[in-house]
Tab-separated table of C-alpha atoms in Angstrom:
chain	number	residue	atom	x	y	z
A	312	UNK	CA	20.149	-33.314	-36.741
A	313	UNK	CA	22.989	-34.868	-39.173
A	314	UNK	CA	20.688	-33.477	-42.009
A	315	UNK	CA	19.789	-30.219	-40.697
A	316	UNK	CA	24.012	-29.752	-40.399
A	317	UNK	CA	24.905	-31.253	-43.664
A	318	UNK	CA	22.272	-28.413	-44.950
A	319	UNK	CA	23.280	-25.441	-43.093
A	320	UNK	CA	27.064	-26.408	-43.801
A	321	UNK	CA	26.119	-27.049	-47.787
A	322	UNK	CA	24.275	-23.357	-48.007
A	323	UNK	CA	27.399	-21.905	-46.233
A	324	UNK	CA	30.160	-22.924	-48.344
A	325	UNK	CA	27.776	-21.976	-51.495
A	326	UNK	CA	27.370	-18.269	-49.725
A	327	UNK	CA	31.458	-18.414	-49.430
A	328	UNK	CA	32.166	-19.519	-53.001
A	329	UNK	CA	33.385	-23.252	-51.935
A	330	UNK	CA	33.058	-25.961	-53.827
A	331	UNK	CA	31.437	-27.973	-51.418
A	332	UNK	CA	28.418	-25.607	-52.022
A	333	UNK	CA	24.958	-26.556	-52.812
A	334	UNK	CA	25.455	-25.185	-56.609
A	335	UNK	CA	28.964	-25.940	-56.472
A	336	UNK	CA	29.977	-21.759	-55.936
A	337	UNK	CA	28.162	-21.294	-59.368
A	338	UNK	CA	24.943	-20.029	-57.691
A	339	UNK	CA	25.392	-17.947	-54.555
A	340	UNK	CA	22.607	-16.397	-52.369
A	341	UNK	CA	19.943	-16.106	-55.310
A	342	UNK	CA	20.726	-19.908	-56.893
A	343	UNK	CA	20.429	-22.339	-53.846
A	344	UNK	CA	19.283	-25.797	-55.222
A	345	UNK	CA	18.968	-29.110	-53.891
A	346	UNK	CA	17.084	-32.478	-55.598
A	347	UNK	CA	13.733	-31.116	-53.531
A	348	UNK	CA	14.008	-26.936	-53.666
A	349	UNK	CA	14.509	-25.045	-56.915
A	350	UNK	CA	16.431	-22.270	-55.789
A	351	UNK	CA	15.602	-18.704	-56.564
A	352	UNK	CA	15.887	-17.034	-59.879
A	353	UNK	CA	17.361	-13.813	-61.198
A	354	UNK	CA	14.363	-12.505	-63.173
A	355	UNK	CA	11.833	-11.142	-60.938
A	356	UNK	CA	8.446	-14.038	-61.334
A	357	UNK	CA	10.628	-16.380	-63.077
A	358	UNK	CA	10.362	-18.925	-60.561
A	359	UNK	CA	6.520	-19.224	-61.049
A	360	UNK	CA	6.022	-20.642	-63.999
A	361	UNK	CA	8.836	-23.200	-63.151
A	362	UNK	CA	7.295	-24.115	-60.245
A	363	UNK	CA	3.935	-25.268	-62.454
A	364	UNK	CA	6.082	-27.283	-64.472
A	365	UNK	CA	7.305	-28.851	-61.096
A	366	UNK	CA	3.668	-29.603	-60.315
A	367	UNK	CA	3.026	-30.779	-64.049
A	368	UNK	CA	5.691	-33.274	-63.965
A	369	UNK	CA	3.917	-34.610	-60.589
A	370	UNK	CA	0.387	-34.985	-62.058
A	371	UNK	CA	1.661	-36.273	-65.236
A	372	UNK	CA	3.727	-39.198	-63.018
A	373	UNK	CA	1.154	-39.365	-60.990
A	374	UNK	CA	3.098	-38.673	-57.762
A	375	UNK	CA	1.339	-37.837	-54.685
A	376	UNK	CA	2.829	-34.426	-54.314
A	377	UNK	CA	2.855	-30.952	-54.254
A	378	UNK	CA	4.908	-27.903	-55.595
A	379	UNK	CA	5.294	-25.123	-53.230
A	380	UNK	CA	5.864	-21.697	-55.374
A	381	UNK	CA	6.835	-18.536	-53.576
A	382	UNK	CA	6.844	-14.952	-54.504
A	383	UNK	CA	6.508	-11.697	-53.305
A	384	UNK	CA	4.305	-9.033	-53.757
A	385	UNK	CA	6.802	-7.136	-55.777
A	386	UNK	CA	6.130	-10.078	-58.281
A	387	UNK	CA	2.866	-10.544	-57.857
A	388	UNK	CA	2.036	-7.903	-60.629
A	389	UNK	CA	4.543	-9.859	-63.224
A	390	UNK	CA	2.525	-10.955	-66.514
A	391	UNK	CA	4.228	-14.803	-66.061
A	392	UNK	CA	2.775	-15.246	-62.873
A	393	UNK	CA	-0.814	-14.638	-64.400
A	394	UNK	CA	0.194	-16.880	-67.486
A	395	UNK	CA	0.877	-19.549	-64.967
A	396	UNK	CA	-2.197	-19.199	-62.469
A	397	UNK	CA	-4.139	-19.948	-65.900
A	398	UNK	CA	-2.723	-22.980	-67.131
A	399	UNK	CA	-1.885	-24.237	-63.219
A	400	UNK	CA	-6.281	-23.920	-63.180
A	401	UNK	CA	-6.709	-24.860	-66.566
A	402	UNK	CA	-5.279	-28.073	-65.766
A	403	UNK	CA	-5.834	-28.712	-62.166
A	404	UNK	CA	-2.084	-29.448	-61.308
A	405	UNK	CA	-1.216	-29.635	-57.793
A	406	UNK	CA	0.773	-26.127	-57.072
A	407	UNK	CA	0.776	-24.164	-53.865
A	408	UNK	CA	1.397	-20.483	-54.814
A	409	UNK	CA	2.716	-18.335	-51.956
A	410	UNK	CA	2.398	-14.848	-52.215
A	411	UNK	CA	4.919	-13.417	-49.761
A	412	UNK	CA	3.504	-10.514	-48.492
A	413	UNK	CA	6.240	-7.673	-46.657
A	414	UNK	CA	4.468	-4.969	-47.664
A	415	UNK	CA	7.327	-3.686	-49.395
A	416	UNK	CA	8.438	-4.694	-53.231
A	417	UNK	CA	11.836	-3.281	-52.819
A	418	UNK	CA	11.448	0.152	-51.657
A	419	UNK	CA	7.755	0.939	-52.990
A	420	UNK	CA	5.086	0.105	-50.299
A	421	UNK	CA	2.161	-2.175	-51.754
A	422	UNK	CA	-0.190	-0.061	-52.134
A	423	UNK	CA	1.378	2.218	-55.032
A	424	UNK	CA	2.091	-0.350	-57.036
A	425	UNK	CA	-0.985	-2.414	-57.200
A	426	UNK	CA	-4.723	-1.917	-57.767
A	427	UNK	CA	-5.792	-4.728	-55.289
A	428	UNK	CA	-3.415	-5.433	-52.275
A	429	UNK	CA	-5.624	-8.703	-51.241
A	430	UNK	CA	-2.828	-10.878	-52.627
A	431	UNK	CA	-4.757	-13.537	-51.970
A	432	UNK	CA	-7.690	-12.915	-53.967
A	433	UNK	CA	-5.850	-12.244	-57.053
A	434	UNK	CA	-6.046	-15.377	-58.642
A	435	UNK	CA	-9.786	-14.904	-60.164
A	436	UNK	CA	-10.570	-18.446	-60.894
A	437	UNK	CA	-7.716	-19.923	-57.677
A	438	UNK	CA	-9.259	-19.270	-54.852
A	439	UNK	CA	-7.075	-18.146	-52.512
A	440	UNK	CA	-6.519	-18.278	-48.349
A	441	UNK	CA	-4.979	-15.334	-46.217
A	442	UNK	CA	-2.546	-16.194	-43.191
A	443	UNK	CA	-0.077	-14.230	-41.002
A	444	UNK	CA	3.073	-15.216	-41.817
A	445	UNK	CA	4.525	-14.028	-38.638
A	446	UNK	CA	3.356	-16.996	-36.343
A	447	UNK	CA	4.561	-20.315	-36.974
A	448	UNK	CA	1.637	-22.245	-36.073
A	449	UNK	CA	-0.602	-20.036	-38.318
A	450	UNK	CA	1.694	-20.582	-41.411
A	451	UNK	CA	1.652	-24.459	-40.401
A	452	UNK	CA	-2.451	-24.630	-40.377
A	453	UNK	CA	-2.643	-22.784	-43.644
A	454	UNK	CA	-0.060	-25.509	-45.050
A	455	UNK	CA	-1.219	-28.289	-44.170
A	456	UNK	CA	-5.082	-27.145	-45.338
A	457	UNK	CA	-3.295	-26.253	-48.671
A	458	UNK	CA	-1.837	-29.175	-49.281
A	459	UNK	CA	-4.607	-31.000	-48.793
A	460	UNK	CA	-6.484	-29.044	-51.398
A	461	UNK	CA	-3.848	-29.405	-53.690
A	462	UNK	CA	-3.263	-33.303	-53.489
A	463	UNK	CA	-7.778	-33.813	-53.615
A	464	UNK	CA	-7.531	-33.070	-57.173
A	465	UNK	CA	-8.924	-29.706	-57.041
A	466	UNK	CA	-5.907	-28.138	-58.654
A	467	UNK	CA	-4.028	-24.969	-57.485
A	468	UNK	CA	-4.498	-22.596	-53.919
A	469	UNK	CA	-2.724	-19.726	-53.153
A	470	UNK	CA	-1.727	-18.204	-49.989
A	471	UNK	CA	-0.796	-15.279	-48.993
A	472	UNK	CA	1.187	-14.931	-46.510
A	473	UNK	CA	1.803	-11.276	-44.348
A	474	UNK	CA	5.034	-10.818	-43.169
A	475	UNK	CA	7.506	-7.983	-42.754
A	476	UNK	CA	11.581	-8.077	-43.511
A	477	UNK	CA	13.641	-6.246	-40.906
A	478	UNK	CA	16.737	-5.016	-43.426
A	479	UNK	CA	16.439	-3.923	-47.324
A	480	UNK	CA	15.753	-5.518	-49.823
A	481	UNK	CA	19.023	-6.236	-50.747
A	482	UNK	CA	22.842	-5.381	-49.282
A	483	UNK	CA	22.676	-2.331	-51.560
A	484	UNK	CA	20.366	-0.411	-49.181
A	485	UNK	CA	19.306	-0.132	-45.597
A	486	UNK	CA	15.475	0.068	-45.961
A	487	UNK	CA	15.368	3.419	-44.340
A	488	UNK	CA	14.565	5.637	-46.846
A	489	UNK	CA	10.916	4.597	-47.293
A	490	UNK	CA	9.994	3.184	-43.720
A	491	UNK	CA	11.252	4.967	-40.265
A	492	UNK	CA	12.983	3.265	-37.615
A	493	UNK	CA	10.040	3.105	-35.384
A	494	UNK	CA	8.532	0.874	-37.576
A	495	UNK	CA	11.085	-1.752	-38.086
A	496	UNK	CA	11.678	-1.610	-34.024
A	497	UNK	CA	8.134	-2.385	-33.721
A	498	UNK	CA	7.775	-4.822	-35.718
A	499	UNK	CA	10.832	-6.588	-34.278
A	500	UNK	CA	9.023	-6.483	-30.640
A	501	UNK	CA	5.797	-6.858	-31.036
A	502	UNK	CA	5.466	-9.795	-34.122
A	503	UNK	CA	8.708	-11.025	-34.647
A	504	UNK	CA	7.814	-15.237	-35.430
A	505	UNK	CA	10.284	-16.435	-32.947
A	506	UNK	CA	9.556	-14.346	-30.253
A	507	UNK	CA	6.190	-14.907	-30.750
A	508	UNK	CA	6.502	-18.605	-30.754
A	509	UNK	CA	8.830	-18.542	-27.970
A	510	UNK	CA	6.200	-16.806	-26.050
A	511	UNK	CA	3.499	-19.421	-26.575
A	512	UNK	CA	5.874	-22.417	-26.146
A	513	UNK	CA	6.479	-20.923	-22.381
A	514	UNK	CA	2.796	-20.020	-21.756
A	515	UNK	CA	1.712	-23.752	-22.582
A	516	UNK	CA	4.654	-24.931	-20.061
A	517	UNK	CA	6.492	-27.020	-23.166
A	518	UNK	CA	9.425	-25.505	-22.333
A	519	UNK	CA	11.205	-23.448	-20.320
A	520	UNK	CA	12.375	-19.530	-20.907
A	521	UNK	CA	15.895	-21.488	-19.826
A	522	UNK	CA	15.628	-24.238	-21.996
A	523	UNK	CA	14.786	-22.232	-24.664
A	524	UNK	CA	18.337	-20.112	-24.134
A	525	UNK	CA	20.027	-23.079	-24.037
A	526	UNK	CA	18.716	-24.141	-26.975
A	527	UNK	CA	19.539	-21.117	-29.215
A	528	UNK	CA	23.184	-20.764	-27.627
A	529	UNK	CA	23.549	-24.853	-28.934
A	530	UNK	CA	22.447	-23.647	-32.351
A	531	UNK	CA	24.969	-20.529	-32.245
A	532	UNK	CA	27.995	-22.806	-31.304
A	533	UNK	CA	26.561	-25.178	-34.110
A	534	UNK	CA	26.657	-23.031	-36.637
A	535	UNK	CA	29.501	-20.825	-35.970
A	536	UNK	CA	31.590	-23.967	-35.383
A	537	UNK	CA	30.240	-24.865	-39.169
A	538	UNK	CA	31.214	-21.777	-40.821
A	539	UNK	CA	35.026	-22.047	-39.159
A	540	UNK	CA	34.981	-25.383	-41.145
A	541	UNK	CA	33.544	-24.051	-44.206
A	542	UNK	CA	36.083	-21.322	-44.332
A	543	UNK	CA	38.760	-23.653	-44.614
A	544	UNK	CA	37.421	-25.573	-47.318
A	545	UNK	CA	38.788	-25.111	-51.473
A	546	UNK	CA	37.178	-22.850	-53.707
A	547	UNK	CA	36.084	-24.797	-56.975
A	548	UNK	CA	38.657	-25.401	-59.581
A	549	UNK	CA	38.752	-22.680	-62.752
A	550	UNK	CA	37.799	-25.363	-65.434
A	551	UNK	CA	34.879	-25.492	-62.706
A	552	UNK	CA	33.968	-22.548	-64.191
A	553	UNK	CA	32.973	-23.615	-67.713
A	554	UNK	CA	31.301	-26.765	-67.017
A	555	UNK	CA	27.379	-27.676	-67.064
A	556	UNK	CA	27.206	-25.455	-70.444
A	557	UNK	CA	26.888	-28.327	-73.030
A	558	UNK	CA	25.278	-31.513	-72.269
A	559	UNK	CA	27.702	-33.093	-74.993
A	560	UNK	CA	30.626	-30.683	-74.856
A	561	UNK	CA	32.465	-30.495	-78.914
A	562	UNK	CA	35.171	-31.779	-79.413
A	563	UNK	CA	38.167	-29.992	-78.154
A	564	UNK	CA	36.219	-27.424	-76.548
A	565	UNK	CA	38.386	-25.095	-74.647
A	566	UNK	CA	37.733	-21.459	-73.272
A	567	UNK	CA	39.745	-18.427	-73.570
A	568	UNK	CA	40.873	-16.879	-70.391
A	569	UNK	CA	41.480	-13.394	-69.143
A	570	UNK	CA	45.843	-13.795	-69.964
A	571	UNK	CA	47.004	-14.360	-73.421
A	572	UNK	CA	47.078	-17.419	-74.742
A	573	UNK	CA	45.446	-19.086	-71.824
A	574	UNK	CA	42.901	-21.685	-72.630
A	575	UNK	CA	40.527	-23.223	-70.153
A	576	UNK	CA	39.433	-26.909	-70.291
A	577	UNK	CA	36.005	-27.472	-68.750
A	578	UNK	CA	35.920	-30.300	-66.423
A	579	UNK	CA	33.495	-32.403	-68.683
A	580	UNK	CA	34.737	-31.922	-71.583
């Protein structure tokens, strides 16, 4: 529980712009990183071919472990993510690709954009598994079959993985203009992953529709008692700014700010 906090408070303050955040405020919502997850990446597939040198690193060392690469079927069409399904094969390395399937890249539905819309089978020599993304236990199955595959030596899997977003694909817009309101609604009621689970949980008697209430109000007050702390906590320092640029900064190397004749040190330099 200590970890789960120290992560959800860590991912906070990076969302607020604190220095206590997980990229030190330099990353935000799209740059999340921690020793074990890469974060996301600004260029749309980018995060692919990083993610098979992840898993090229762990075959080369010889570590008994897998990297886990996600996309979406917006990306899916991107010529780097076909670039690394071939070398990812072509060397056997131990990478779980994860097509994330929501039916929507942005605001064009899957089917205009690409030829074949079995996500799964687009890896031509990675054979691929298909698993619905809204229910928990499903997505665990497929995992724990895939890494299996990927740690017998049989190199790369991909799964894809059907699931739906409820808002747009960014802050920017609503997700209204290309789907109705019906459709989101029913989504939300009728396969929403928590629910869902929820459901099943009761229906095997594991716990209780009370418990469960309980449960989620302890994680509310968690989390909302969290973000009051965040909130209070320093924003990083300007020569903050500036730093992680060089790995050996020059000598005297100094920035110049917004005013005149300001000059910003970087931290490390």
């Amino acid at each position: 529980k200590q970890w789960y906090q120290r992560r959800v408070r860590a991912i906070l303050a990076e969302l607020a712009a604190k220095a206590t955040g997980l990229s030190g405020a330099k990353g935000g919502s799209c740059h999340l990183y921690t020793d074990t997850f890469f974060g996301g990446n600004g260029i749309v597939g980018a995060q692919v071919p990083l993610g098979v040198g992840l898993a090229l690193k762990l075959k080369y060392q010889e570590e008994r472990n897998i990297s886990v690469v996600l996309y979406g079927d917006g990306a899916s069409n991107q010529g780097q993510v076909f670039e690394a399904f071939n070398i990812a094969k072509l060397w056997n390395l131990p990478v779980l690709f994860v097509c994330e399937n929501n039916k929507y890249g942005m605001g064009t539905e899957a089917y205009r954009s690409s030829a074949n819309t079995d996500f799964y089978k687009r890896g031509d020599f990675i054979p691929g598994i298909w698993a619905d993304g809204m229910d928990i236990l499903s997505m665990r199955q497929a995992t724990e079959f895939a890494r299996e595959w990927c740690l017998s030596g049989r190199g790369p899997l991909i799964v894809e993985a059907q699931t739906y977003r409820y808002h747009g694909h960014s802050v920017t817009e609503l997700g209204t203009t290309y789907r109705s309101d019906e459709e989101v609604k029913r989504m939300m009621k009728k396969h929403d992953p928590i629910v869902h689970f929820l459901c099943q949980t009761v229906s095997a008697n594991l716990i209780t529709e009370a418990e469960a209430q309980e449960i989620e109000a302890e994680c509310d007050r968690e989390v909302e008692q969290i973000h009051e702390q965040v909130m209070k906590e320093p924003g990083p320092e300007l020569s903050e700014a500036y730093t992680h640029v060089y790995i050996n900064p020059p000598p005297n190397f100094k920035i110049r700010g917004c005013e005149p004749k300001q000059y910003i040190v970087p931290r490390d330099a």
